[in-house]
XYZ file of C-alpha atoms in Angstrom:
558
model
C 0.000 0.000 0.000
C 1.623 3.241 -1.194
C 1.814 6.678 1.480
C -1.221 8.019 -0.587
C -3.562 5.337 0.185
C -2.027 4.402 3.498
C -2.958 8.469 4.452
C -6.848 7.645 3.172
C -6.905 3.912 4.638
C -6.012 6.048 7.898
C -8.839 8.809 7.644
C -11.291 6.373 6.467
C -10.745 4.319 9.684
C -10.382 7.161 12.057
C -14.107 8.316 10.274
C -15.979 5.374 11.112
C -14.477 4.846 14.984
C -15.158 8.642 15.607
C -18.716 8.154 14.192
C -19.341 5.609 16.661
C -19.117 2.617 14.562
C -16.046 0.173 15.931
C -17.446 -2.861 15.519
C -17.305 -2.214 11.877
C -13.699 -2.851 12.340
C -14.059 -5.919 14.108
C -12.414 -8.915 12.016
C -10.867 -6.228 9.621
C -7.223 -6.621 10.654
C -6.856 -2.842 10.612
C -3.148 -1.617 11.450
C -4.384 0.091 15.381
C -0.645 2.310 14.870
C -2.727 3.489 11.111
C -5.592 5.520 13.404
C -2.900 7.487 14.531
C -1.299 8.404 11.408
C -1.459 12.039 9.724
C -3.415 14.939 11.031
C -6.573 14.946 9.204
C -9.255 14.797 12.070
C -9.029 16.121 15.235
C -10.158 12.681 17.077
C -10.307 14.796 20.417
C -12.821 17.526 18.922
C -15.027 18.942 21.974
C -18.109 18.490 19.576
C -18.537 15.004 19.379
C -19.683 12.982 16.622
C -23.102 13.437 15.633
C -25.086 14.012 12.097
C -23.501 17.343 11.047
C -19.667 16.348 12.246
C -20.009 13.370 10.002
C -21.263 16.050 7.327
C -18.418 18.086 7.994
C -15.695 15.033 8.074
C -16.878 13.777 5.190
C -16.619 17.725 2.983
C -13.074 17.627 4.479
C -12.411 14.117 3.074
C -12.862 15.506 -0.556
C -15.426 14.772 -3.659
C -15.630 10.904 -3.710
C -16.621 10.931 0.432
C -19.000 14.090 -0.262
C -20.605 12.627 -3.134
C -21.061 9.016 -0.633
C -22.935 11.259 2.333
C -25.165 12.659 -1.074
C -25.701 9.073 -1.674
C -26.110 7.798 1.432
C -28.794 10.904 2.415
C -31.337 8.589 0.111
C -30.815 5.575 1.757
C -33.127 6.806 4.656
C -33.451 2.610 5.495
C -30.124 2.702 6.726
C -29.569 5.997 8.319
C -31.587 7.769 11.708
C -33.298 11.194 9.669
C -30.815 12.983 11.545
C -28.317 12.336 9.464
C -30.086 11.816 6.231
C -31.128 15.202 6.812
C -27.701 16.293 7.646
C -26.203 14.617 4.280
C -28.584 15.957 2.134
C -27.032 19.571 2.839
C -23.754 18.251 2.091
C -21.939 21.218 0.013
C -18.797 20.337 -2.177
C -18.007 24.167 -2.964
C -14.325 24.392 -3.311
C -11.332 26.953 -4.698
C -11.747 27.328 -8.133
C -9.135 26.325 -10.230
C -6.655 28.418 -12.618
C -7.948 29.788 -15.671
C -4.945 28.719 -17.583
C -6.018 25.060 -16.808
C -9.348 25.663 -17.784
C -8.238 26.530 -21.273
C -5.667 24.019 -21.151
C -8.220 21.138 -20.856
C -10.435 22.316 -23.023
C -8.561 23.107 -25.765
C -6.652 19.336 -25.230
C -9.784 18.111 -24.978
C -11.730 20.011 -27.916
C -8.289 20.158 -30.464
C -8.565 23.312 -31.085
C -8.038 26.898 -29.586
C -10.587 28.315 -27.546
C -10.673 31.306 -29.819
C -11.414 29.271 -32.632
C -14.227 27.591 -30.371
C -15.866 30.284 -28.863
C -16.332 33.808 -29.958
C -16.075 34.614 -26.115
C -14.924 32.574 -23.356
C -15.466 33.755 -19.266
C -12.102 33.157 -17.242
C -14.355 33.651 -14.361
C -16.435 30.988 -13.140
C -20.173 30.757 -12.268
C -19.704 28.059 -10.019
C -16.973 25.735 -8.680
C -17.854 22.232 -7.140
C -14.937 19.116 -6.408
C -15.789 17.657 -9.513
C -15.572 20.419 -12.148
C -16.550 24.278 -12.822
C -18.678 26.140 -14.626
C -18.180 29.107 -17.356
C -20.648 31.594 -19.328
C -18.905 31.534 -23.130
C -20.459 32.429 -26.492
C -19.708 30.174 -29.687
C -18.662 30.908 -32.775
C -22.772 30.962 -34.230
C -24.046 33.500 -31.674
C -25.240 30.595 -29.145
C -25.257 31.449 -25.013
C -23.419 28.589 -23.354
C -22.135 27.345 -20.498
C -19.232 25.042 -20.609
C -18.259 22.495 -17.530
C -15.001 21.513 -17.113
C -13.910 18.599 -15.258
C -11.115 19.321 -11.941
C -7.811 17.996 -13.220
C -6.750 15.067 -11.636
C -10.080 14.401 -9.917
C -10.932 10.792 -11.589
C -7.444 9.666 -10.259
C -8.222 11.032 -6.898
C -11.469 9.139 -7.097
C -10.019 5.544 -8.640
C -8.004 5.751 -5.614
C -10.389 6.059 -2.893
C -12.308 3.755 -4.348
C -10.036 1.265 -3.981
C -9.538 2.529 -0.594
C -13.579 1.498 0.294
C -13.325 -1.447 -1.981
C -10.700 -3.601 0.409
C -12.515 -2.450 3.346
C -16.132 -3.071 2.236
C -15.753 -6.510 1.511
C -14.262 -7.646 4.416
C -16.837 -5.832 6.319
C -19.416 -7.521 4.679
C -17.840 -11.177 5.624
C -17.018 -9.983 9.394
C -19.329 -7.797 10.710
C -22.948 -8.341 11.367
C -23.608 -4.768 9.892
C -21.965 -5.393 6.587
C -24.153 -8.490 6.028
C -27.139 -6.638 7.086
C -26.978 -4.216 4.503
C -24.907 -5.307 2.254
C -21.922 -2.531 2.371
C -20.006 -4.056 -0.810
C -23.112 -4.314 -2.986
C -23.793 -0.313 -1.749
C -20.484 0.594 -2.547
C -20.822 -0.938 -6.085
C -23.863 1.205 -6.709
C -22.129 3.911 -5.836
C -19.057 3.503 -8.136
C -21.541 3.274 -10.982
C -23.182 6.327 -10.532
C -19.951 8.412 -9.500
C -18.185 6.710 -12.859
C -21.064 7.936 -15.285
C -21.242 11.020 -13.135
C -17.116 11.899 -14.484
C -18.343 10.595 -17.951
C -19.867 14.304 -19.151
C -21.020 11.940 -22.328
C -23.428 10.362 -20.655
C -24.738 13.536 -18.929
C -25.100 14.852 -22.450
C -27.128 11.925 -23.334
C -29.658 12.397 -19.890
C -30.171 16.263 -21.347
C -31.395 14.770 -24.520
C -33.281 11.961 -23.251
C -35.125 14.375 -20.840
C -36.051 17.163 -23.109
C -37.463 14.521 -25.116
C -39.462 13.619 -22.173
C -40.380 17.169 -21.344
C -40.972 18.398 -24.387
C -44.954 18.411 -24.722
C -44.815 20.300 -21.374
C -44.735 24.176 -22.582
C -43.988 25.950 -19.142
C -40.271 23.322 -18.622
C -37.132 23.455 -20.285
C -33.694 21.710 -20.195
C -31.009 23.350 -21.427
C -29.295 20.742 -24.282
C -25.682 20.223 -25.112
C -23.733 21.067 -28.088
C -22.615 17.824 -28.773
C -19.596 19.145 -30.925
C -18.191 20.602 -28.016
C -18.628 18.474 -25.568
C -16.070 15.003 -24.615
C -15.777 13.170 -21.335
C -14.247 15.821 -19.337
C -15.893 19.237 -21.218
C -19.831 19.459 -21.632
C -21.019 22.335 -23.534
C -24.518 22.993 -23.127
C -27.333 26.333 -23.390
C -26.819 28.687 -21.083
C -30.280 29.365 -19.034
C -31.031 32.712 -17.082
C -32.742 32.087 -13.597
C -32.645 31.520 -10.375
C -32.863 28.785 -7.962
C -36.222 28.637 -7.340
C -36.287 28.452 -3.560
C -33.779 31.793 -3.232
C -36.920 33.897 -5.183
C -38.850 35.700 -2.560
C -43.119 36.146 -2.358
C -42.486 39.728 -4.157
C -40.506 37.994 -7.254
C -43.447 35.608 -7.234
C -46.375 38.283 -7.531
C -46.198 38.541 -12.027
C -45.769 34.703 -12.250
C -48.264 32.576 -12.631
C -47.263 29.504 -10.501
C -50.070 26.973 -10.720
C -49.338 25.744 -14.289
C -45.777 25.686 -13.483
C -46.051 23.323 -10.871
C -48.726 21.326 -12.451
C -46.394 20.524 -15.408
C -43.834 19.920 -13.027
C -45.060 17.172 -10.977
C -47.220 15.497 -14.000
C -43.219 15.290 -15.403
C -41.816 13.835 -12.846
C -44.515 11.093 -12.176
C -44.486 10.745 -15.879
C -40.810 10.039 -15.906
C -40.330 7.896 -12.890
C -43.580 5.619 -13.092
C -43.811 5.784 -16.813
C -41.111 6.275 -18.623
C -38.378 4.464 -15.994
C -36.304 7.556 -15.609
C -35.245 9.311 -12.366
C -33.392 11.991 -11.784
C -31.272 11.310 -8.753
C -30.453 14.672 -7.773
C -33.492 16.743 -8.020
C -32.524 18.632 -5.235
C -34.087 22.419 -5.086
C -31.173 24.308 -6.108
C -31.431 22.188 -9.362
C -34.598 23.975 -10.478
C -34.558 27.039 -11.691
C -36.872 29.764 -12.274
C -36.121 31.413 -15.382
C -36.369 35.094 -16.774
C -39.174 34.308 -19.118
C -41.174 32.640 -16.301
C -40.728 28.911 -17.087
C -38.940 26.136 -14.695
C -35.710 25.171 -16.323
C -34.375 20.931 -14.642
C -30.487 21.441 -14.946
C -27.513 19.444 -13.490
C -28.613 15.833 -14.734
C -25.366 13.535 -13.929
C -26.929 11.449 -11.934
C -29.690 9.846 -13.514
C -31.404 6.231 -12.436
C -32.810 4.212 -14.177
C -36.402 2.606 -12.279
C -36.730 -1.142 -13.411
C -40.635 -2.148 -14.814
C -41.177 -4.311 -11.686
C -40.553 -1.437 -9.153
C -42.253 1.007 -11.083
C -45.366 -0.872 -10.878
C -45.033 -1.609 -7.099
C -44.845 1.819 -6.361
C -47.976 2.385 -8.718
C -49.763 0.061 -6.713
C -48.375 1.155 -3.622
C -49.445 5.111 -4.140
C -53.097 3.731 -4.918
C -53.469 2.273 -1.434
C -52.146 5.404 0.132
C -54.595 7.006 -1.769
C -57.234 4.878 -0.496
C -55.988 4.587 2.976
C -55.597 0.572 2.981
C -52.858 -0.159 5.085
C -52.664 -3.700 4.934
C -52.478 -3.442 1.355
C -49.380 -1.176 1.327
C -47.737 -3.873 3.263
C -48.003 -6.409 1.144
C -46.466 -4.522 -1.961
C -43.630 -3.435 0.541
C -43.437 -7.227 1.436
C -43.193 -8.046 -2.457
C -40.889 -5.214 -3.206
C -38.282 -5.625 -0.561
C -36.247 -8.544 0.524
C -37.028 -9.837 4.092
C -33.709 -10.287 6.485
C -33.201 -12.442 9.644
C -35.648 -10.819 12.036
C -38.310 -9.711 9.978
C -41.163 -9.855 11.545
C -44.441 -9.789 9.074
C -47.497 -9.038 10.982
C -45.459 -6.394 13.464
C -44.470 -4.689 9.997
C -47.803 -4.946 8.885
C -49.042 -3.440 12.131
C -46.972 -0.651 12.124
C -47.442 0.093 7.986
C -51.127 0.281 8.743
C -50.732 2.929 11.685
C -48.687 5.015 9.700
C -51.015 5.189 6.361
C -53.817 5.609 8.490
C -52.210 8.639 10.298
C -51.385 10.069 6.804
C -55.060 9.608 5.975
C -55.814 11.536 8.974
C -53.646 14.061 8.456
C -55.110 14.804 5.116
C -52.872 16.944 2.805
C -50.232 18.059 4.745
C -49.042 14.506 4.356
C -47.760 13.729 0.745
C -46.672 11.009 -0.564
C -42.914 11.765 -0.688
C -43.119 12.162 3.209
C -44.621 8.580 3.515
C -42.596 7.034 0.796
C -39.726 8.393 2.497
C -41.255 6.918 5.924
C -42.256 3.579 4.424
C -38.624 3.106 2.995
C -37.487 4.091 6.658
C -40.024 1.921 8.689
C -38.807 -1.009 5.740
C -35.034 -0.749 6.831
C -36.228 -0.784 11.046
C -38.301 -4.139 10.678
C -35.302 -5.940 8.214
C -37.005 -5.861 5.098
C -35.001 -4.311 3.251
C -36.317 -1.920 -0.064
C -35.352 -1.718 -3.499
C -32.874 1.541 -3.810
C -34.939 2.714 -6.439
C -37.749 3.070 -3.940
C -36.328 5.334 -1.504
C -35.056 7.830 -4.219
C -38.291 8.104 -5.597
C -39.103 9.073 -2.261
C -36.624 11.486 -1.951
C -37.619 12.820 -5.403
C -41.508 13.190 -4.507
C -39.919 14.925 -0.771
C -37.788 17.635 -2.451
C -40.473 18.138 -5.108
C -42.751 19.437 -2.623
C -40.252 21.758 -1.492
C -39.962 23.479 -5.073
C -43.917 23.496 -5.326
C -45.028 24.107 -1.701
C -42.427 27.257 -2.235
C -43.937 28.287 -5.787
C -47.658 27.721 -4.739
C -48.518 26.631 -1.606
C -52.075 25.917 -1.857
C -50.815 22.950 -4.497
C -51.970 19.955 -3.070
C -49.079 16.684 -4.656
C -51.174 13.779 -3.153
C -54.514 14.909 -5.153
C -51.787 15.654 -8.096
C -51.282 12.232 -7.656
C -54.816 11.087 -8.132
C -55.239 13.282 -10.456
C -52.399 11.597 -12.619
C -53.108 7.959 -11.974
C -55.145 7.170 -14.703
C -52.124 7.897 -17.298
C -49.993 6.670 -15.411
C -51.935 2.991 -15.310
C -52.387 3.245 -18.443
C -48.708 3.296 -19.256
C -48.183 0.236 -17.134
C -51.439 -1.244 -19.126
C -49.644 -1.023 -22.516
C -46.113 -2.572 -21.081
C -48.490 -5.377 -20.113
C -50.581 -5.479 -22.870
C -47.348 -6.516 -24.986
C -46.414 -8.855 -22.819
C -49.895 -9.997 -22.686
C -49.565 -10.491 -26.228
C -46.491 -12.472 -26.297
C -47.723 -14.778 -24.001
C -50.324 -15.232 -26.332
C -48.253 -16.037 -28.888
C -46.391 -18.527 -26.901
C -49.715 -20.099 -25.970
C -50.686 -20.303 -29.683
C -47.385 -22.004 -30.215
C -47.673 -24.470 -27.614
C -51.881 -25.185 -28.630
C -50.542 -25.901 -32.455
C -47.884 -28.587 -30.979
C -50.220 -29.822 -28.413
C -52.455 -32.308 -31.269
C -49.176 -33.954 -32.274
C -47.953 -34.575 -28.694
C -50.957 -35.593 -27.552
C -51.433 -37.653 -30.351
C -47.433 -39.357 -30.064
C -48.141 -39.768 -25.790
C -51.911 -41.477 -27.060
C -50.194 -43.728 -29.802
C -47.968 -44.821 -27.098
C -50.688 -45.787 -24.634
C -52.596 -47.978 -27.594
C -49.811 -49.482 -28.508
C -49.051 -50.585 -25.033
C -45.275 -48.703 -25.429
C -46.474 -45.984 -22.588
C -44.412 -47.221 -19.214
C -44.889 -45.599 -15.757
C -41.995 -46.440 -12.971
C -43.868 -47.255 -10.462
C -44.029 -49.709 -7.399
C -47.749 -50.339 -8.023
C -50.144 -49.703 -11.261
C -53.598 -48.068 -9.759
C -55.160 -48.189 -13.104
C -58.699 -45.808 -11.431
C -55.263 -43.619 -10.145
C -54.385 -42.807 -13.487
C -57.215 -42.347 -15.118
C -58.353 -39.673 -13.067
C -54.726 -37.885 -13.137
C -55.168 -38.118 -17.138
C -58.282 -36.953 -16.780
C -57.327 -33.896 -14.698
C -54.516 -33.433 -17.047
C -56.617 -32.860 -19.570
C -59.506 -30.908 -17.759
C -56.461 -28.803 -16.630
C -54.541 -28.346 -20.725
C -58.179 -27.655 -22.477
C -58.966 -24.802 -19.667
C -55.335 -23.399 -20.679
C -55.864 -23.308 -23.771
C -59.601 -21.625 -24.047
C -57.879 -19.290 -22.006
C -55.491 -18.600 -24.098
C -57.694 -18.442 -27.106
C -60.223 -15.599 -25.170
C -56.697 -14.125 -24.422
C -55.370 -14.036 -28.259
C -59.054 -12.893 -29.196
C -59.108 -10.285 -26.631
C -55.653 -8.691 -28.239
C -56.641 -8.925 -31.438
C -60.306 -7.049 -30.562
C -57.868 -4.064 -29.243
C -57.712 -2.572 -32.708
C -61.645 -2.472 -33.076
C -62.470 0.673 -33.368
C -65.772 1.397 -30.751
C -67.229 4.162 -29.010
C -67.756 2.039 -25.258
C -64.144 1.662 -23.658
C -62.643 0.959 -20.627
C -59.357 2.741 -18.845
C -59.121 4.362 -22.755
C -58.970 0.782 -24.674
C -62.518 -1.141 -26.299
C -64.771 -2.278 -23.681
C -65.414 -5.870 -25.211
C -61.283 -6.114 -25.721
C -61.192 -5.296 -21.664
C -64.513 -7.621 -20.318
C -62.359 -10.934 -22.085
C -58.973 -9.979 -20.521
C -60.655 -9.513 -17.447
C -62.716 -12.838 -17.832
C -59.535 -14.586 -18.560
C -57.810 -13.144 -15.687
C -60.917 -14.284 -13.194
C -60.578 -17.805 -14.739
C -56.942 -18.165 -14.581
C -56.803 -17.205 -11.177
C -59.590 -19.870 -10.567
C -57.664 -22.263 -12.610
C -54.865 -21.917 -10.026
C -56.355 -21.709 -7.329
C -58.103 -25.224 -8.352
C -54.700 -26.135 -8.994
C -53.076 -25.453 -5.598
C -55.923 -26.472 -3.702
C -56.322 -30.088 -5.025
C -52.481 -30.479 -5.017
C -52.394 -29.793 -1.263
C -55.032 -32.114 -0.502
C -53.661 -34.794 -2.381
C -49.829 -34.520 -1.006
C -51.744 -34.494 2.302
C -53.616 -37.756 1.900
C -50.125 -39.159 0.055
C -48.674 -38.263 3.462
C -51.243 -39.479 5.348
C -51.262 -42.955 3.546
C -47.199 -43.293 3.937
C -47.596 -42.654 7.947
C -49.817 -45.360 8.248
């Protein structure tokens, strides 16, 4: 281990005992002379530890630790609010760097001169962060921009702390009770993701794209997009966009805008993205949205951007309709399906406790929304050891801060009837995902109902021909005749099923006046008819399986 990651080894250990956290080292095989290495903390602080020291410790630490607290301030399973809350004011302003640099990388990185580039270039920067800094320039066509520039030497910096965390997290994991809990090394891997396509100003380019596409039927938002010709790995050009953060404008700045449609648009977005379209932007913190000169909300700084998997998406779907409806026991169960249970979960308390909190939300009316109790949910998840999809709790997150940009813009907006008021597109965006797959199934069902005659006909030629054999101890020929007999009972309900099914897909494109949830009412009454007697179907199933392994039981016993 060289001096450079002996020095972080040391302040990395010296973090987590201060923090209160020792056993993490137990069955580590730290070096106990490394704590006392180099002069980075000041172990014997009079402040203690607590939720903003480790917010402080981890600024001093550099970008890669401040961008972990960012991280970890979503994870509210895993932390106490306290320092959630503390994390999620986590501020990586730093010393900008030399202007001669600035030109220096992007005219390496660009191949040209930045007079050849730009028609004016800003030495001064707008803003400085770890990572990079920003600057106002003008190119060579008359276009505003703003051009980020990456911190020299930064992704080094970060490639070695990560490898720092990396030989630590995994032998926390395999020692420590806390590690397997919740899973440090699969954390940390989540985290290197995001921070590598976070350096990767490509990708970030890409998210600016994909989410003007998605905002682009909504009149009152705008992202600024890149200029892809001037823009690498390590230099993003991009349209410069007047504003101001939105929570820094006062009531008076307020008074000639009309806020209502603003927000609207807003959170119809965001749902839209998330539960429809899969994509989440994973820093949507306030300072992120601006409010512009020409009175429209302007989404900037996308390099961290999730992606929300189909199966998540519709949990939380399903999940915001019984908060909606105030069904506690029904939240529970999609939090059971969604997360996965550890040793000590305890169902029915967790379901106890789920219930009490939607129905104090109910109660509470709207000045509960459904960030809040997402947030809560995810939090109450992580206390009982079931542990939530990541996804989940950054939706959360998103919804929470959300409300902070429209509670400040309009406070009489009201997200969780927003909500209710958007839940009919967004089912029906989760109805045409399944739909297709609806349809393929179909297809496979047709497949396996056209090579059902000749199988059936090969096992029936068999049985005539007395070439069918059964290892068994004992031929019960009234046995087998009723398991054929269920077999088939069981393969001609499957496939009328899948023929209302098939029938059903291909009535979707009759054109009709009566519909259902936007799609033809007669397509909707067989999918639903097939649904009823599927679920019957397998319910028979299960039920006459279980009484039959019984009575096999029963019979071996005696």
């Amino acid at each position: 281990m060289d001096a450079g990651h002996r020095k972080r080894y040391a302040d990395l250990v010296r973090l987590v005992v201060r923090h209160g956290r020792r056993d993490l080292l137990a069955g580590v095989q730290t070096d106990e002379f490394l704590v006392e290495e180099g002069e980075a903390f000041d172990v014997g602080a009079s402040d203690g530890a607590g939720p903003e020291r480790l917010a402080a410790d981890l600024e001093q630490m550099g970008p890669t630790f401040i961008k972990l607290g960012q991280l970890l301030s979503t994870r509210v399973d895993l932390l106490p609010p306290a320092y959630t809350d503390a994390l999620a004011r986590l501020q990586d302003d730093v010393e900008p760097f030399g202007a001669d640099e600035v030109r220096a990388i992007v005219e390496e990185e660009l191949g040209a001169p930045i007079r050849s580039l730009f028609s004016d270039f800003d030495d001064a920067p707008l803003a400085a962060a770890s990572l990079a800094q920003v600057h106002r320039a003008t190119t060579r066509n008359g276009r505003d921009v703003v051009v980020k520039v990456q911190r020299p030497g930064v992704r080094e910096a970060v490639r070695g702390d990560m490898e720092v965390l990396s030989s630590i997290a995994g032998k926390v994991d395999r020692h420590t009770e806390v590690g397997r809990r919740y899973g440090i090394d699969n954390l940390l891997s989540h985290f290197r993701r995001s921070l590598a396509g976070e350096l990767d100003y490509r990708q970030e380019a890409q998210h600016l794209i994909r989410f003007g596409e998605l905002t682009a039927e909504y009149s009152h938002l705008v992202v600024p997009q890149p200029v892809t010709e001037l823009s690498t790995s390590r230099v993003l050009t991009m349209d410069f966009v007047a504003g101001r953060p939105v929570t820094t404008v006062g009531p008076f700045g307020l008074l000639d805008v009309d806020t209502r449609p603003l927000v609207e648009e807003l959170f119809s977005a965001y749902l839209r993205m998330i539960l429809v379209d899969g994509t989440l932007h994973a820093d949507p913190h306030p300072g992120n949205v601006l409010l512009t000169d020409d009175g429209r909300l302007a989404l900037i700084d996308f390099g961290m951007v999730a992606a929300v998997p189909r199966r998540v998406r519709d949990q939380v779907v399903k999940l915001l309709l019984a908060l909606s409806e105030g069904d506690g026991e029904e939240a529970a169960l999609v939090l059971a399906e969604m997360g996965h249970p550890l040793a000590g979960y305890d169902a029915a308390k967790f379901r106890d406790d789920v219930s009490h909190l939607v129905s104090t939300a109910v109660t509470m009316g709207s000045d509960v929304d459904a960030g809040t109790v997402l947030v809560e949910l995810s939090r109450l998840s992580g206390q009982h050891g079931l542990r939530p999809p990541a996804e989940m709790a950054m939706i959360g997150k998103t919804l929470l801060n959300l409300d902070q940009v429209t509670q400040h813009l309009d406070p009489s907006f009201d997200p969780s009837e927003a909500i209710r008021d958007n839940i009919e597109e967004l089912l029906r965006g989760g109805l045409s995902v399944s739909l297709s797959g609806a349809i393929s199934s179909a297809i496979e069902a047709k497949d396996f109902a056209a090579q059902l005659p000749r199988r059936a006909n090969r096992i029936m030629d068999a049985l005539s021909d007395g070439e069918l054999a059964f290892r068994v101890k004992t031929i019960d020929e009234v046995r087998l005749v009723s398991v054929l007999q269920h077999l088939a009972n069981r393969l001609t309900m499957g496939i009328v099923l899948a023929a209302i099914v098939v029938g059903a897909a291909l009535m979707m494109q009759v054109p009709t006046t009566s519909r259902i949830l936007g799609y033809p009412a007669i397509a909707m009454v067989f999918f639903i008819v097939a649904a009823i007697a599927g679920a019957v179907l397998v319910g028979s199933i299960l039920i006459t399986d279980r009484r039959e392994a019984r009575a096999a039981r029963r019979a071996r016993e005696q």
